[in-house]
PDB file of C-alpha atoms in Angstrom:
ATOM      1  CA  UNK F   1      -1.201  20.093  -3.259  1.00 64.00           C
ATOM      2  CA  UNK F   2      -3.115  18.578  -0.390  1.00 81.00           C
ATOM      3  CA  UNK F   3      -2.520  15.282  -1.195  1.00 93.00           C
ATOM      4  CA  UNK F   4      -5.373  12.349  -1.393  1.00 96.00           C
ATOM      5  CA  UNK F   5      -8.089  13.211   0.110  1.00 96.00           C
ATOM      6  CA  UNK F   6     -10.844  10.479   1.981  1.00 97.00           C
ATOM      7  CA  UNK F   7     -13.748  10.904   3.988  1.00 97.00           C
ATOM      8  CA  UNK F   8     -14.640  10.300   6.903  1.00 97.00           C
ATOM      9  CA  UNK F   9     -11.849   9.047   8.439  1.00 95.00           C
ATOM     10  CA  UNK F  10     -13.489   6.767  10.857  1.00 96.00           C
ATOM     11  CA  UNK F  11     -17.476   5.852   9.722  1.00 97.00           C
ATOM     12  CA  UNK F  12     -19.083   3.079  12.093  1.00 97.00           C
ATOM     13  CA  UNK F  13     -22.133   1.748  11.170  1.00 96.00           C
ATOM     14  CA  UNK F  14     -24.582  -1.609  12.119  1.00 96.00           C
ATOM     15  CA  UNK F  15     -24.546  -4.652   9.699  1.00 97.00           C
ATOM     16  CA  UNK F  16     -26.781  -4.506   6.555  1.00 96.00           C
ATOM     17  CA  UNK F  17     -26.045  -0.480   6.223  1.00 97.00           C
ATOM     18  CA  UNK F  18     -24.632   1.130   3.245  1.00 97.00           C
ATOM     19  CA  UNK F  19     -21.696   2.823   3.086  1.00 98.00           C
ATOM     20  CA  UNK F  20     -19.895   5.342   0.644  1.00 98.00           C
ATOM     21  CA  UNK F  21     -16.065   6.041   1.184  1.00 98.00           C
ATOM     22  CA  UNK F  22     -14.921   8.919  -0.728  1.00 98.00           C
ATOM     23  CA  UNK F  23     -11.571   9.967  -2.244  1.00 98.00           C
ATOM     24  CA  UNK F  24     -10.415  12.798  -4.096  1.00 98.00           C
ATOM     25  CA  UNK F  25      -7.041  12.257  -6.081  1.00 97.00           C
ATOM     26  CA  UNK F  26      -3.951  14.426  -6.341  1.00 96.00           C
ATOM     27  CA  UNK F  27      -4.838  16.671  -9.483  1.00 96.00           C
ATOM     28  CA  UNK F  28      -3.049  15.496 -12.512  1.00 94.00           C
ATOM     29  CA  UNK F  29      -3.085  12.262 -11.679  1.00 94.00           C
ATOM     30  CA  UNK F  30      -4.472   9.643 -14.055  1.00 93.00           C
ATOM     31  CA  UNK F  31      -4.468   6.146 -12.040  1.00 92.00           C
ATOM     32  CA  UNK F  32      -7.020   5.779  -8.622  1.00 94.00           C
ATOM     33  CA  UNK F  33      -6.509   2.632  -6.639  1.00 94.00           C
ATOM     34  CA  UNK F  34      -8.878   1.417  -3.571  1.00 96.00           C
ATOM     35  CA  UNK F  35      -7.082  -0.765  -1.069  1.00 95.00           C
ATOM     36  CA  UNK F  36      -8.253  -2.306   2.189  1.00 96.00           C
ATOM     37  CA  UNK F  37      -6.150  -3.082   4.841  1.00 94.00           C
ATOM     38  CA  UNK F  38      -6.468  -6.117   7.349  1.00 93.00           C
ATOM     39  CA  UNK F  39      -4.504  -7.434  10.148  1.00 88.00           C
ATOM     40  CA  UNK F  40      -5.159 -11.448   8.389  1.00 88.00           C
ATOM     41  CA  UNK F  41      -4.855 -10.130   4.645  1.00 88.00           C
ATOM     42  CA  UNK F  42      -2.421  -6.976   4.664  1.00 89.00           C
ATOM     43  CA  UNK F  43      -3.085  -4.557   1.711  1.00 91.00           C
ATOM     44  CA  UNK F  44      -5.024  -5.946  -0.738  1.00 91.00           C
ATOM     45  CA  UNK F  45      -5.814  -3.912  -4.338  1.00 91.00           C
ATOM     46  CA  UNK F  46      -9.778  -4.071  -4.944  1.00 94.00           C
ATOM     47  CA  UNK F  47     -10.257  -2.033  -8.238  1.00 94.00           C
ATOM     48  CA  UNK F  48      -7.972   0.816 -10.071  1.00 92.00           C
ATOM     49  CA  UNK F  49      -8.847   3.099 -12.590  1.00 94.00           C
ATOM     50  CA  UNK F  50      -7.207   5.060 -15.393  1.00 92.00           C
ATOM     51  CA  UNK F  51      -8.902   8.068 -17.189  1.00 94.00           C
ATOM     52  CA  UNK F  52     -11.602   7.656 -14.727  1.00 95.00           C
ATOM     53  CA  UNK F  53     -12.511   4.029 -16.586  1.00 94.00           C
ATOM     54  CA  UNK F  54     -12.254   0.922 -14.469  1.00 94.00           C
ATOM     55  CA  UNK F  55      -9.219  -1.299 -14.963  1.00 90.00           C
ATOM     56  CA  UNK F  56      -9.253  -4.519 -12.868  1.00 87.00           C
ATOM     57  CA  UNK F  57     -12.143  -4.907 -10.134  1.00 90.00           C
ATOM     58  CA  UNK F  58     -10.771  -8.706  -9.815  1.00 88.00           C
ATOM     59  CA  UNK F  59      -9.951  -7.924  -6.252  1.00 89.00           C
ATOM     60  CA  UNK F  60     -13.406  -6.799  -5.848  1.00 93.00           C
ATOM     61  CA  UNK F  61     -14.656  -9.296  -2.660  1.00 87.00           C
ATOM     62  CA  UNK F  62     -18.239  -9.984  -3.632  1.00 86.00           C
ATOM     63  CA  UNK F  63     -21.098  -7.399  -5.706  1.00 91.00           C
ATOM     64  CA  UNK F  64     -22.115  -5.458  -2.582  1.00 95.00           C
ATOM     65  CA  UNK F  65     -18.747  -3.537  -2.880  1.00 97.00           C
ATOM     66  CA  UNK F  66     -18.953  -1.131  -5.988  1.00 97.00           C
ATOM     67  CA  UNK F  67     -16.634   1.679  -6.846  1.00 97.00           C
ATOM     68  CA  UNK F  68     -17.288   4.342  -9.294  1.00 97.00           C
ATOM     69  CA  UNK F  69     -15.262   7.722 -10.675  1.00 97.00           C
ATOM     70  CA  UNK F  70     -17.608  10.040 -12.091  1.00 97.00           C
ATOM     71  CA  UNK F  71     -14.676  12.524 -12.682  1.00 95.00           C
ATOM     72  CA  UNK F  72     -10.977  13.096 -12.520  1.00 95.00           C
ATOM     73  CA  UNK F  73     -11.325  14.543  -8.886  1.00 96.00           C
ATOM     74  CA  UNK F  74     -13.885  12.149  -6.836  1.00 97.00           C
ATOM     75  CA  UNK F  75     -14.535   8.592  -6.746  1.00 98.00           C
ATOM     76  CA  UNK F  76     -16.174   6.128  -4.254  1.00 98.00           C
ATOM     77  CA  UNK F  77     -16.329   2.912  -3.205  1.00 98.00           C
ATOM     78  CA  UNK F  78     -20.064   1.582  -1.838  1.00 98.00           C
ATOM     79  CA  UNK F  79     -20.834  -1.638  -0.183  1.00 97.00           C
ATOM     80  CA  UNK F  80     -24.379  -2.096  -0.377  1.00 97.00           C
ATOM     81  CA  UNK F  81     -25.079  -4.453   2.480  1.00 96.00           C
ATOM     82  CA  UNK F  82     -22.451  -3.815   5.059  1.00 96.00           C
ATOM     83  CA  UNK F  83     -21.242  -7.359   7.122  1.00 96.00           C
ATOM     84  CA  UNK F  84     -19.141  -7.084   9.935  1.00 96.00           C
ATOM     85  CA  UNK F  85     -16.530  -8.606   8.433  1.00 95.00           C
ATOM     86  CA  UNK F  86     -16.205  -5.482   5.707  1.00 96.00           C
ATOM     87  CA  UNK F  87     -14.447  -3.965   9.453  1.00 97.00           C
ATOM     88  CA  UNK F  88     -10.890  -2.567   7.979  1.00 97.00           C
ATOM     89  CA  UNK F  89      -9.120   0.588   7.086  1.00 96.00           C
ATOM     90  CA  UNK F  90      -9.968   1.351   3.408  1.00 97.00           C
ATOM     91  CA  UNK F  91      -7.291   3.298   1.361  1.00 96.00           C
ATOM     92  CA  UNK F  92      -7.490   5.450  -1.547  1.00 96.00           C
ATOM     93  CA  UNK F  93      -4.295   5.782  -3.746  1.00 94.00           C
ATOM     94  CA  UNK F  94      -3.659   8.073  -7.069  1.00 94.00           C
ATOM     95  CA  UNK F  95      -0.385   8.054  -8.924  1.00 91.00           C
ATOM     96  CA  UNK F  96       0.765   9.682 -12.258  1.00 89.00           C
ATOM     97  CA  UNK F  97       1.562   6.533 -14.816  1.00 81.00           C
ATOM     98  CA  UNK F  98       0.680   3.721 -13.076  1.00 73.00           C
ATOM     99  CA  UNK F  99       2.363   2.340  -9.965  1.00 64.00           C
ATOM    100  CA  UNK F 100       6.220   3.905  -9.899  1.00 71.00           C
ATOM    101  CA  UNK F 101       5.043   6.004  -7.159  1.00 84.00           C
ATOM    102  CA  UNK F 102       1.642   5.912  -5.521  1.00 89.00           C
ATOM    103  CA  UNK F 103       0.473   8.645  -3.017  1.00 92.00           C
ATOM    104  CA  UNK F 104      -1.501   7.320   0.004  1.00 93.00           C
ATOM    105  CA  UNK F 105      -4.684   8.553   1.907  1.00 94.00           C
ATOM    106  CA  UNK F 106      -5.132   8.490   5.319  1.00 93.00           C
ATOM    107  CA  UNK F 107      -7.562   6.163   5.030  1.00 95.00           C
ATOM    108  CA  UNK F 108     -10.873   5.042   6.292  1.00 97.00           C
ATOM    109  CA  UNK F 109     -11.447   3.345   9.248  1.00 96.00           C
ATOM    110  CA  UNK F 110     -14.793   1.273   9.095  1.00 97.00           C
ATOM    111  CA  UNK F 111     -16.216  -0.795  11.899  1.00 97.00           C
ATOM    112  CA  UNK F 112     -19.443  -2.588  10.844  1.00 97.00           C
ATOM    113  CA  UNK F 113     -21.263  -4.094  14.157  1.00 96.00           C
TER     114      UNK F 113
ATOM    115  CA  UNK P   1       1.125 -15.168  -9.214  1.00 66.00           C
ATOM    116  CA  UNK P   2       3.910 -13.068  -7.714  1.00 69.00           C
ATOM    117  CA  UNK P   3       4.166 -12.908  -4.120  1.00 84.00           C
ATOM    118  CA  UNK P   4       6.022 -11.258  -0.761  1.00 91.00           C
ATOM    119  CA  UNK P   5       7.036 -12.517   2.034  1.00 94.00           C
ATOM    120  CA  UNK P   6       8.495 -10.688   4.737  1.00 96.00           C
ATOM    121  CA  UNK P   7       9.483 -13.129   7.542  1.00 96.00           C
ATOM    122  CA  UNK P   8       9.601 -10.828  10.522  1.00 95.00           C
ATOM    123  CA  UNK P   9       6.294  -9.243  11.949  1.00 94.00           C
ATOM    124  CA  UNK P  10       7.871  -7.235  14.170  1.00 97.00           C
ATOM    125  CA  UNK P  11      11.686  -6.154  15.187  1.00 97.00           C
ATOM    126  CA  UNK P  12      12.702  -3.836  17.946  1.00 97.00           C
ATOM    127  CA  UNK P  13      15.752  -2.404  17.928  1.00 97.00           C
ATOM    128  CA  UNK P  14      17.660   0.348  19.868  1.00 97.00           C
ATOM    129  CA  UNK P  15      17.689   4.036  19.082  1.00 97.00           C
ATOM    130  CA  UNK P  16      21.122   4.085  17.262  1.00 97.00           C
ATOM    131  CA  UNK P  17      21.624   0.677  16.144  1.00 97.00           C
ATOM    132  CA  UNK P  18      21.580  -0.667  12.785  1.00 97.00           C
ATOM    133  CA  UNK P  19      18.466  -2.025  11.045  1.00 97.00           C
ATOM    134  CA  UNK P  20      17.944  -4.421   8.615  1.00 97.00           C
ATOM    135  CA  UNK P  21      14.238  -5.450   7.210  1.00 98.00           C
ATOM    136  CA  UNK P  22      13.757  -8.328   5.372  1.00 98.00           C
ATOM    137  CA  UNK P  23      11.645  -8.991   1.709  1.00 97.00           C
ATOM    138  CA  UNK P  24      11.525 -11.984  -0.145  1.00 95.00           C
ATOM    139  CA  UNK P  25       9.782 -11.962  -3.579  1.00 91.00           C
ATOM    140  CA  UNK P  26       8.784 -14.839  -5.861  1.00 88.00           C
ATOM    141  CA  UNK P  27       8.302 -14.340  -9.632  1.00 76.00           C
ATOM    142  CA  UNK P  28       9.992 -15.630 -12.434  1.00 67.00           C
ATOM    143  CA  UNK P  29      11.126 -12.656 -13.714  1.00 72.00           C
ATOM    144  CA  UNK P  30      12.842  -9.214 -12.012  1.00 71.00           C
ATOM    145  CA  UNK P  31      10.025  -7.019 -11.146  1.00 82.00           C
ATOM    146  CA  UNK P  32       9.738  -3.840  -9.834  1.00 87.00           C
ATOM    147  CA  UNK P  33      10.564  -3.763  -6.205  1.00 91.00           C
ATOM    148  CA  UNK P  34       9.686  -1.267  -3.730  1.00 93.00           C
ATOM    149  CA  UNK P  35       9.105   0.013  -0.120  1.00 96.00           C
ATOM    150  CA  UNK P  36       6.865   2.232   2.023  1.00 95.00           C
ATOM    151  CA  UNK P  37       6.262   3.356   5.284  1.00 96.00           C
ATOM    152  CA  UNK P  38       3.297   3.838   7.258  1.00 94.00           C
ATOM    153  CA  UNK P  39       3.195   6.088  10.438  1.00 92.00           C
ATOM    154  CA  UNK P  40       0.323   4.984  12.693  1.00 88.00           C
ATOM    155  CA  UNK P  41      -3.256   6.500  11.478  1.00 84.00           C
ATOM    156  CA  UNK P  42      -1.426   7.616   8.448  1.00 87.00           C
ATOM    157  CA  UNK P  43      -1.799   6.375   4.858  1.00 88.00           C
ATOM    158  CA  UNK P  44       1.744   4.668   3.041  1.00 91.00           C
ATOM    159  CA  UNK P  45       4.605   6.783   2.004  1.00 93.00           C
ATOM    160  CA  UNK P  46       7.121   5.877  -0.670  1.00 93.00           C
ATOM    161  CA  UNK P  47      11.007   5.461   0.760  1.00 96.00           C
ATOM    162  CA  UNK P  48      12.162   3.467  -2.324  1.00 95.00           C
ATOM    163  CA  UNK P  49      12.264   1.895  -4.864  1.00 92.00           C
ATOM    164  CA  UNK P  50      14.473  -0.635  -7.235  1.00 91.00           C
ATOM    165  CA  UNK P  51      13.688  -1.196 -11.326  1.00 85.00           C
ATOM    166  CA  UNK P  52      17.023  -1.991 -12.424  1.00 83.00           C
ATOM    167  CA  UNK P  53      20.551  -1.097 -12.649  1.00 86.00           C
ATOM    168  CA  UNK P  54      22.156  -0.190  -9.374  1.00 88.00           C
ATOM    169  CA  UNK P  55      21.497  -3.081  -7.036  1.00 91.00           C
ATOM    170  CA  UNK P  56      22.435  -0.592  -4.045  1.00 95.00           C
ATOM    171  CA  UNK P  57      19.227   2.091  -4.017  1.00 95.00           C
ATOM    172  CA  UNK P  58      19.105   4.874  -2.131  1.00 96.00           C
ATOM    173  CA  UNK P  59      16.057   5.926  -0.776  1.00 95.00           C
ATOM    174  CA  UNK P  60      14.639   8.779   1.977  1.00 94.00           C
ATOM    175  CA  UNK P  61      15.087   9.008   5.372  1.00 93.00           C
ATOM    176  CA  UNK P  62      18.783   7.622   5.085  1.00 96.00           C
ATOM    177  CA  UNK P  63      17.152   4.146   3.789  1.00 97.00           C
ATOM    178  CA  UNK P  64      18.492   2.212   1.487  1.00 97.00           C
ATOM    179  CA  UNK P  65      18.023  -1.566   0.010  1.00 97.00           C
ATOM    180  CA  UNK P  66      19.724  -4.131  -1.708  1.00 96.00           C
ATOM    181  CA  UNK P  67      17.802  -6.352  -4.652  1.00 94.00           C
ATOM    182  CA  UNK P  68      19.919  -9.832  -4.648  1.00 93.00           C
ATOM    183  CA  UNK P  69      18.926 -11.663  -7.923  1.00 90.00           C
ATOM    184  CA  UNK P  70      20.020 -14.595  -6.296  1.00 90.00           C
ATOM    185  CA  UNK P  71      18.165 -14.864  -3.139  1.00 92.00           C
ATOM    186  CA  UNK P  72      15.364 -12.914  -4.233  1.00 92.00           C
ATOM    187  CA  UNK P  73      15.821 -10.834  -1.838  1.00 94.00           C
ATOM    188  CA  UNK P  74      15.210  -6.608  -1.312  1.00 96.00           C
ATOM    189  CA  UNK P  75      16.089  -6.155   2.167  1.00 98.00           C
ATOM    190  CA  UNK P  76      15.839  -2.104   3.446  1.00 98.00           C
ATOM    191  CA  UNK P  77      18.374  -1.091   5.972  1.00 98.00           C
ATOM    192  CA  UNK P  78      19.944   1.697   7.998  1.00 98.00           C
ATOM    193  CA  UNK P  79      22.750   2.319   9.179  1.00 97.00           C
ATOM    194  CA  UNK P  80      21.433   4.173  12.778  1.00 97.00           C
ATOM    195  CA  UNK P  81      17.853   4.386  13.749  1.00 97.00           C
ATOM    196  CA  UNK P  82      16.246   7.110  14.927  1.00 96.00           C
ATOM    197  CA  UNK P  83      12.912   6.712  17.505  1.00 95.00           C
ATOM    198  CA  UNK P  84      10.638   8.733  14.501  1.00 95.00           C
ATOM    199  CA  UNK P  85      11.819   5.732  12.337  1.00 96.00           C
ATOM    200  CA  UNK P  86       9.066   3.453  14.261  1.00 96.00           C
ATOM    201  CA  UNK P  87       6.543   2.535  12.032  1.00 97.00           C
ATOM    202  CA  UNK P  88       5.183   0.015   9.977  1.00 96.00           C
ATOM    203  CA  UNK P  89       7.495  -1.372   6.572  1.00 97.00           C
ATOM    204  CA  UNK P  90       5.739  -2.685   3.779  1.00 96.00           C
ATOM    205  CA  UNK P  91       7.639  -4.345   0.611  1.00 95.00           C
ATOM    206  CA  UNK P  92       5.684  -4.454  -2.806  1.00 92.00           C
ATOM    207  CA  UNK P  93       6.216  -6.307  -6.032  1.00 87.00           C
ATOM    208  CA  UNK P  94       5.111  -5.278  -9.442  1.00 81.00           C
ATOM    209  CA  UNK P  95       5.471  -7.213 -11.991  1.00 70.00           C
ATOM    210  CA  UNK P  96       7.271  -5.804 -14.752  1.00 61.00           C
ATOM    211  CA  UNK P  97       4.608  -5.817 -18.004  1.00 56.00           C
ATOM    212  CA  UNK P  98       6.136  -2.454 -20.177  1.00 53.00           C
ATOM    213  CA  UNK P  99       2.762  -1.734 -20.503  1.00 49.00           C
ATOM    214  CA  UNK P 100       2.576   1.167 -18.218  1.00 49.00           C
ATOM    215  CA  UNK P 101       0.392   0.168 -15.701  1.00 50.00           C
ATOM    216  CA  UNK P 102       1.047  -1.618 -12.472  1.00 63.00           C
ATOM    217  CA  UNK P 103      -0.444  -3.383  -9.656  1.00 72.00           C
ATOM    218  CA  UNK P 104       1.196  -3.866  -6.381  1.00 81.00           C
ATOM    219  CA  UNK P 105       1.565  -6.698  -4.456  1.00 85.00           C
ATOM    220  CA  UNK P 106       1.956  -6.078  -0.724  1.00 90.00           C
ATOM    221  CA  UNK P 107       3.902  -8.437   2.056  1.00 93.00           C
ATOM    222  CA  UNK P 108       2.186  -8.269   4.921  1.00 93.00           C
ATOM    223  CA  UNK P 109       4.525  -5.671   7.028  1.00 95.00           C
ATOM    224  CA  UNK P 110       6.958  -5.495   9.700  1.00 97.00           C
ATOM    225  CA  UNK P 111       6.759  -3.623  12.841  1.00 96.00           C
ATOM    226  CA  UNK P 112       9.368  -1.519  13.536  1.00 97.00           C
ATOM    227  CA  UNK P 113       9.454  -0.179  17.343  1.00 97.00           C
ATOM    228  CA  UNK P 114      12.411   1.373  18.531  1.00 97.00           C
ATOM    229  CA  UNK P 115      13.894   1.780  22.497  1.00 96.00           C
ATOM    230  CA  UNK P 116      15.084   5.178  23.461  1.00 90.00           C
TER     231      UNK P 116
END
């Protein structure tokens, strides 16, 4: 298996933008989970899903970020209007059962100026 | 809420010596306990993890860590670094629920560089 998939790996785009990260999951898997990675917060969890259905979006930072998974294979996260301070590395995580054991993207890397 | 704490941003050691990274956890109960790796540019990797039983848990890469009831403590070591082992160590917390799904908590990291 390739692993977790996201694209691009690096997006950079100017303040009030939008912007779609994408992830495809390990096949099989059943749980998604969308992290974003700061040098002040660490990791933080935004939103998982199971079965494709939304879970917990409590970590969710305001209603311009969005995340959807139309399928088993694809989902992505959308914040509709970029601010600088969206700037981090955005991960993508899937894992069979829940959280024993989740596999890692590579990540995103998004600079908003 | 639970939370992580790992005291030391970043440790250097020598190529060879023994390493020792530090997690504290708070939550009332035991939870799940667990730690991963991340290579620069590279997405987190799974070296352990601790649910119960053995207190001693072996992990990849020659890691291991020890939970501590106690102290509430899950500190990763190894015995003799090697200079591929420099990276950045994450500790994460999930609360234990039995209902089969999970969120981690993340501590904020330590950086591991090593000397030749």
């Amino acid at each position: 298996d390739a692993g977790v998939i996201q694209s691009p790996r690096h997006e950079v785009t100017e303040m009030g933008q939008e912007v779609t990260l994408r992830c495809k999951p390990i096949s099989g898997h059943d749980y998604l989970f969308w992290y974003r990675q700061t040098m002040m917060r660490g990791l933080e969890l935004l939103i998982y899903f199971n079965n494709n259905v939304p879970i917990d979006d409590s970590g969710m930072p305001e209603d311009r970020f969005s995340a959807k998974m139309p399928n088993a294979s694809f989902s992505t996260l959308k914040i509709q209007p970029s601010e600088p301070r969206d700037s981090a590395v955005y991960f993508c995580a899937s894992s069979l059962g829940g959280g024993e054991k989740l596999f890692f993207g590579s990540g995103t890397q998004l600079s908003v100026l | 809420a639970q939370s992580v704490t790992q005291p030391d941003i970043h440790i250097t050691v020598s190529e060879g010596a023994s390493l020792e990274l530090r997690c504290n956890y708070s939550y009332g109960a035991t939870p799940y306990l667990f730690w991963y790796v991340q290579s620069p540019g590279q997405g987190l990797q799974l070296l352990l993890k601790y649910f119960s039983g053995d207190t001693l848990v072996q992990g990849i890469k020659g890691f291991e860590a020890e939970f501590k009831r106690s102290q509430s403590s899950f500190n990763l070591r190894k015995p003799s670094v090697h200079w591929s082992d420099a990276a950045e160590y994450f500790c994460a917390v999930v609360p234990y629920s039995g209902a089969g799904s999970y969120q981690l908590t993340f501590g904020k990291g330590t950086k591991l560089s090593v000397i030749p």
